[in-house]
PDB file of C-alpha atoms in Angstrom:
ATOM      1  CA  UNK A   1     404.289 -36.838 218.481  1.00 48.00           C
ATOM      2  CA  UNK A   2     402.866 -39.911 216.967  1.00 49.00           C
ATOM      3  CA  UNK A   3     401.447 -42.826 219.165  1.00 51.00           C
ATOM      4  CA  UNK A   4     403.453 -45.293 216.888  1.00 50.00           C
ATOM      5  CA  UNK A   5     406.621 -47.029 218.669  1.00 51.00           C
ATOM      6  CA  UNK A   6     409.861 -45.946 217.339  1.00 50.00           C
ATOM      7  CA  UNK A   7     411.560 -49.078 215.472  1.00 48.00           C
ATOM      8  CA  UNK A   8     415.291 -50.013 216.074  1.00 49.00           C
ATOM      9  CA  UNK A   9     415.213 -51.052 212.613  1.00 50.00           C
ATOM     10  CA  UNK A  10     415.899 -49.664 209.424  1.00 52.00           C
ATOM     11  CA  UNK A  11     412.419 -49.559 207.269  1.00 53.00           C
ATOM     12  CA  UNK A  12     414.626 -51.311 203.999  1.00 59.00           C
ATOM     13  CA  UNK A  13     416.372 -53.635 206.523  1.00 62.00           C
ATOM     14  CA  UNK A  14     415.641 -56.911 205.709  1.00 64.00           C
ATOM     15  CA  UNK A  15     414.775 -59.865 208.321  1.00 58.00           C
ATOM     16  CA  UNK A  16     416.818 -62.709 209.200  1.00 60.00           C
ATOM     17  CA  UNK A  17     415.996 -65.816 207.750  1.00 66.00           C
ATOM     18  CA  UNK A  18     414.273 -68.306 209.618  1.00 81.00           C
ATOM     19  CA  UNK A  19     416.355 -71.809 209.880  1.00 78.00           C
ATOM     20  CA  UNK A  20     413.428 -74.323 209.255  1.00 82.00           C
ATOM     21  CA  UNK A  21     412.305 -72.682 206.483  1.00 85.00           C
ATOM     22  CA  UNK A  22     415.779 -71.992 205.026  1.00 84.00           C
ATOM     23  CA  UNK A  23     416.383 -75.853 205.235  1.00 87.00           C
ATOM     24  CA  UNK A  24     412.596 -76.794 204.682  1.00 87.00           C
ATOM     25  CA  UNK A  25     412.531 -74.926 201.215  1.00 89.00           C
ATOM     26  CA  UNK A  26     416.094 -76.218 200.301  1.00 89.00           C
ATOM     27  CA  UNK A  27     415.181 -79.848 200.699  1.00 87.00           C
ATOM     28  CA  UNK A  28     412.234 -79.414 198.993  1.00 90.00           C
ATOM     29  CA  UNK A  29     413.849 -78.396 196.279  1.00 90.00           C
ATOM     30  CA  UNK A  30     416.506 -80.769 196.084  1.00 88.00           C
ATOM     31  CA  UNK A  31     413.977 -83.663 196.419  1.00 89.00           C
ATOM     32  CA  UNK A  32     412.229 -82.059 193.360  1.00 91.00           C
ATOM     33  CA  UNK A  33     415.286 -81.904 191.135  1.00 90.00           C
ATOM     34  CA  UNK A  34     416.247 -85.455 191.872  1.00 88.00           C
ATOM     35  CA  UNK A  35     413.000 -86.631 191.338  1.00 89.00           C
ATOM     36  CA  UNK A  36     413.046 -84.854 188.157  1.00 88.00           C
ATOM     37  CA  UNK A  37     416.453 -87.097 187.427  1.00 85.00           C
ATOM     38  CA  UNK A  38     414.729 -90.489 188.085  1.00 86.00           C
ATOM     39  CA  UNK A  39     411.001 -89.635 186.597  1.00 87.00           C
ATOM     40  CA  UNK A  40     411.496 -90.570 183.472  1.00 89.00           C
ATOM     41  CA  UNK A  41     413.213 -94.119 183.949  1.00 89.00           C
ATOM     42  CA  UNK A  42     410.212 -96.489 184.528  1.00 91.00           C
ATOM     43  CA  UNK A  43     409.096 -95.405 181.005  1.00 90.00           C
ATOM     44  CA  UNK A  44     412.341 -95.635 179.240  1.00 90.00           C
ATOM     45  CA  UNK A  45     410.899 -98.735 177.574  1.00 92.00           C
ATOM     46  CA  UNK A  46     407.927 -97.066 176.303  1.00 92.00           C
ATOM     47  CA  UNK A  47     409.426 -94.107 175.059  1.00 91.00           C
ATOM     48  CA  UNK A  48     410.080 -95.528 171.959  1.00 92.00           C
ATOM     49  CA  UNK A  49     406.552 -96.507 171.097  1.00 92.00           C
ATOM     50  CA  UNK A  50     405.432 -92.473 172.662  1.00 90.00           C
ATOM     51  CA  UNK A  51     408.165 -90.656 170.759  1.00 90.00           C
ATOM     52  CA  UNK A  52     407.882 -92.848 167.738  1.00 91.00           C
ATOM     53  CA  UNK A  53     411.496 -93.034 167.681  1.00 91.00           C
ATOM     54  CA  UNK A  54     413.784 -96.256 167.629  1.00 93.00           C
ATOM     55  CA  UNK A  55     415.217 -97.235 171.005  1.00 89.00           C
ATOM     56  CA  UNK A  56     418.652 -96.419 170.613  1.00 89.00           C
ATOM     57  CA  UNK A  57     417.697 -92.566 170.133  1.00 91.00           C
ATOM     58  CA  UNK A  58     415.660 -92.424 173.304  1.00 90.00           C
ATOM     59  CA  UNK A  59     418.142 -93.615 175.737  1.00 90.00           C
ATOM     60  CA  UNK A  60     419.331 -90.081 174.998  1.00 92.00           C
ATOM     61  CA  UNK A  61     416.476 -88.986 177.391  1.00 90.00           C
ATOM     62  CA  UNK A  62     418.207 -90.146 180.069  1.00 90.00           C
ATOM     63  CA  UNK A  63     421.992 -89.572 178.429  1.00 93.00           C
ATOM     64  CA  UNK A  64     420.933 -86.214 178.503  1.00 94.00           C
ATOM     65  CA  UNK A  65     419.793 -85.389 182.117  1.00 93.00           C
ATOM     66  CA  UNK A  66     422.751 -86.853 183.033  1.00 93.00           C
ATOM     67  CA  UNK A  67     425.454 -85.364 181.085  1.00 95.00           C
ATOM     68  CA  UNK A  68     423.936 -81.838 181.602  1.00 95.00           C
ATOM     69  CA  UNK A  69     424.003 -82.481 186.019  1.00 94.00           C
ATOM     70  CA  UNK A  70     427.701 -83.708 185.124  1.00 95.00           C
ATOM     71  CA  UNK A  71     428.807 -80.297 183.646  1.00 95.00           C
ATOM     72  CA  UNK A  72     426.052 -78.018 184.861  1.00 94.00           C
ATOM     73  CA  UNK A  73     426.978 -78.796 188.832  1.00 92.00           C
ATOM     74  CA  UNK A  74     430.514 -77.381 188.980  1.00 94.00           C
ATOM     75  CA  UNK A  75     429.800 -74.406 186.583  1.00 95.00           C
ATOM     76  CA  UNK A  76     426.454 -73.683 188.542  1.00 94.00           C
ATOM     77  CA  UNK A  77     428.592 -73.743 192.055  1.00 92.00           C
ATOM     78  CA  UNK A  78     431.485 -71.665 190.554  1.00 94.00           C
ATOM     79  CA  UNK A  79     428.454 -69.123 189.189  1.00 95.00           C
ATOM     80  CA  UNK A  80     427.009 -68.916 192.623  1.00 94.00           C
ATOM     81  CA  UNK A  81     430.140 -68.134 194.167  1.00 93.00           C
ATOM     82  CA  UNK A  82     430.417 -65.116 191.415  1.00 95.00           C
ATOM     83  CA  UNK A  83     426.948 -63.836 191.149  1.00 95.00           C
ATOM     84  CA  UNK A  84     424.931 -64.999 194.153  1.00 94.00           C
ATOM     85  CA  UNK A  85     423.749 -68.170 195.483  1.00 94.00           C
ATOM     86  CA  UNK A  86     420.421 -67.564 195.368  1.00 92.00           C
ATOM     87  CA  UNK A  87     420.542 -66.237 192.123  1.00 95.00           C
ATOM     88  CA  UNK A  88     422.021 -69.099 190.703  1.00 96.00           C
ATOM     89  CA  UNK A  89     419.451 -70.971 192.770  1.00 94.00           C
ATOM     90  CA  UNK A  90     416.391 -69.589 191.216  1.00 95.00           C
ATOM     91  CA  UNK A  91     418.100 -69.710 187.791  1.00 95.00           C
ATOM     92  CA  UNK A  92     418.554 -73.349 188.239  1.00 95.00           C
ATOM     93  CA  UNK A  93     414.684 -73.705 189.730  1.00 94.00           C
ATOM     94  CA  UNK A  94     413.610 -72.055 186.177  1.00 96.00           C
ATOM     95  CA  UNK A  95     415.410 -74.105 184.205  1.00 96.00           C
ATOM     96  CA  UNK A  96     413.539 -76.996 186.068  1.00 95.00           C
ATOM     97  CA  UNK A  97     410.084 -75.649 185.247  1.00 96.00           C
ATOM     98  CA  UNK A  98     411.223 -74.812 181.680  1.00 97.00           C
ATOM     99  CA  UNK A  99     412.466 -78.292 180.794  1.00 96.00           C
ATOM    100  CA  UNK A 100     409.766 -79.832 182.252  1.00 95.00           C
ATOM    101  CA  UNK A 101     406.749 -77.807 180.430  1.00 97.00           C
ATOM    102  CA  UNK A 102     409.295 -78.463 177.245  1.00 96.00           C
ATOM    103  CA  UNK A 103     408.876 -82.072 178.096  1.00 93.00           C
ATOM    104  CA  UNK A 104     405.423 -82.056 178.896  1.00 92.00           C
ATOM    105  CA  UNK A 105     404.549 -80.519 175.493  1.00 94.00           C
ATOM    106  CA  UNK A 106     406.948 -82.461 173.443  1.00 91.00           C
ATOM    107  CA  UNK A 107     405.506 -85.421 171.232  1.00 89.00           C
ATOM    108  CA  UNK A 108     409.024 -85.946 169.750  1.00 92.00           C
ATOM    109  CA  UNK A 109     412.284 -86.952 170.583  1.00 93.00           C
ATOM    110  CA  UNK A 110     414.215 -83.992 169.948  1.00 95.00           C
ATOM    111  CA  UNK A 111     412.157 -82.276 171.954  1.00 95.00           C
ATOM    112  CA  UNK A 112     412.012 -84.157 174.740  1.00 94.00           C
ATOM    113  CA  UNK A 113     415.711 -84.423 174.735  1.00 95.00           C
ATOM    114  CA  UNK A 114     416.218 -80.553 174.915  1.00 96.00           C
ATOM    115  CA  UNK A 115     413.612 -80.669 177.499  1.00 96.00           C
ATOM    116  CA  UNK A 116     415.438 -83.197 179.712  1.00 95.00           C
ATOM    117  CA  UNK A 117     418.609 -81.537 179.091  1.00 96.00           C
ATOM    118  CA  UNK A 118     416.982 -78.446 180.407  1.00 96.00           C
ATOM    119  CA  UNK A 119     416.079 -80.611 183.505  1.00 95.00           C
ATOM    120  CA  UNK A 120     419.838 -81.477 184.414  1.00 94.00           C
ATOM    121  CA  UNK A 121     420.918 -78.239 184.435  1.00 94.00           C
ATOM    122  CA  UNK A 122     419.071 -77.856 187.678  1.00 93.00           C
ATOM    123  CA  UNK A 123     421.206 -80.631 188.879  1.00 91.00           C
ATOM    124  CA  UNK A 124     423.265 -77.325 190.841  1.00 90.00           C
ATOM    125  CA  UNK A 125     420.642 -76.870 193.327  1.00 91.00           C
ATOM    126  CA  UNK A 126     421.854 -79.569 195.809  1.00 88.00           C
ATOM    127  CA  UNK A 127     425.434 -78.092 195.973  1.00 89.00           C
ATOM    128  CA  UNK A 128     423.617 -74.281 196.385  1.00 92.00           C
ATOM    129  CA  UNK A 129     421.686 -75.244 198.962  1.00 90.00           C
ATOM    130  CA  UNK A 130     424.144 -76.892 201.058  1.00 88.00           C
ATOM    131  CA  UNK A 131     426.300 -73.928 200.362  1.00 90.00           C
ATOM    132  CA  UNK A 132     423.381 -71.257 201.115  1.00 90.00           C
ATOM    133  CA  UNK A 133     422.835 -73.404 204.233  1.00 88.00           C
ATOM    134  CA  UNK A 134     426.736 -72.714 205.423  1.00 88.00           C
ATOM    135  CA  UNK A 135     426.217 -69.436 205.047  1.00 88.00           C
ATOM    136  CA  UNK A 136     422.782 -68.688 206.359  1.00 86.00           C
ATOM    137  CA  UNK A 137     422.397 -71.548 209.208  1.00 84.00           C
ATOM    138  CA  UNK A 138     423.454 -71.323 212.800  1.00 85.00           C
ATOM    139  CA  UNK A 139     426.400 -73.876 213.386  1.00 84.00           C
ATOM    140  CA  UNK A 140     424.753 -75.601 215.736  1.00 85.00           C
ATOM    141  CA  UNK A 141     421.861 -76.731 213.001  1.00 84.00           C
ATOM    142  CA  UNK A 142     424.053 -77.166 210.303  1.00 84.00           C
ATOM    143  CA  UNK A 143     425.369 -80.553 209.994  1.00 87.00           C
ATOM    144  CA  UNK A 144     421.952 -81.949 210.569  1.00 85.00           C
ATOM    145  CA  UNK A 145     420.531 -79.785 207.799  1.00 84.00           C
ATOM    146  CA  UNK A 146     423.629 -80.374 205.825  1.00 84.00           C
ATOM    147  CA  UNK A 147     422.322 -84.229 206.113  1.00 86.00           C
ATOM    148  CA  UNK A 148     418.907 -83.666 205.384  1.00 83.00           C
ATOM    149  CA  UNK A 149     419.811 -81.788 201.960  1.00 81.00           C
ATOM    150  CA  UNK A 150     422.198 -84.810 200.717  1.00 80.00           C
ATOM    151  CA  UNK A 151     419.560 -87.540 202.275  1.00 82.00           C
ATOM    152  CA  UNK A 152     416.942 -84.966 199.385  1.00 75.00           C
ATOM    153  CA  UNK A 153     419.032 -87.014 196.744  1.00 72.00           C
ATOM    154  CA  UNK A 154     418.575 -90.359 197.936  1.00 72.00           C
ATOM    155  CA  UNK A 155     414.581 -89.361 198.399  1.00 68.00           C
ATOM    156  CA  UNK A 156     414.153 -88.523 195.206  1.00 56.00           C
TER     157      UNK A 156
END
């Protein structure tokens, strides 16, 4: 007989999540994506002049952010709903880091464009989260954490 208490639990049994850090990590991630919407607007008028492109052309750097969050949020949801929240979560995180380390390294307009493009696709991660919170949360915690995630786009 070993001196080791016998566990209740099942050795692959997974732990419960803990509700701070469900809603701390969410909201920390949704203030990153919509800072990632705003960043590059107080040097819209200098992207011409970095991108050595004419003005007109980089206004798509912010046309396209913008256009991808407007079709990349319902598809993302409906995604999440058919293949897993947090999937769809971390698929939308990587698509963040991509984009950005596409704009980082760009020196050109098409680039930067792809790379910003990349960057609204993450625009899902506010309607996961709130969604992951639903499901995860006690009810008693989750309209203030419900508020907290939506509040993570005016922070941003």
């Amino acid at each position: 007989m070993s001196d080791t208490p016998a566990s209740s639990a099942d050795a692959g049994s997974v732990a419960p999540p803990r509700p701070n850090a469900v809603v701390a990590v969410l909201a920390f991630a949704g203030i990153v994506v919509s800072l990632m919407q705003t960043l590059v607007i107080p040097i819209v008028p200098e992207l011409p002049k970095l991108l050595d492109a004419p003005a007109s052309d980089t206004a798509w750097a912010v046309t396209a952010t913008l256009l991808a969050a407007a079709v990349a949020t319902p598809v993302v949801g409906r995604l999440g709903d058919m293949f897993g929240k947090r999937r769809m979560l971390l698929v939308s995180v990587v698509m963040l880091v991509v984009g950005s380390v596409v704009c980082g390294l760009s020196d050109a307009l098409v680039p930067m464009i792809v790379g910003r493009a990349l960057q609204g696709l993450s625009s899902g991660v506010i309607p996961l989260g709130i969604s992951i919170m639903r499901d995860e949360l006690p009810a008693e915690r989750l309209a203030g954490a419900t508020a907290l995630m939506s509040a993570s786009l005016g922070v941003g």
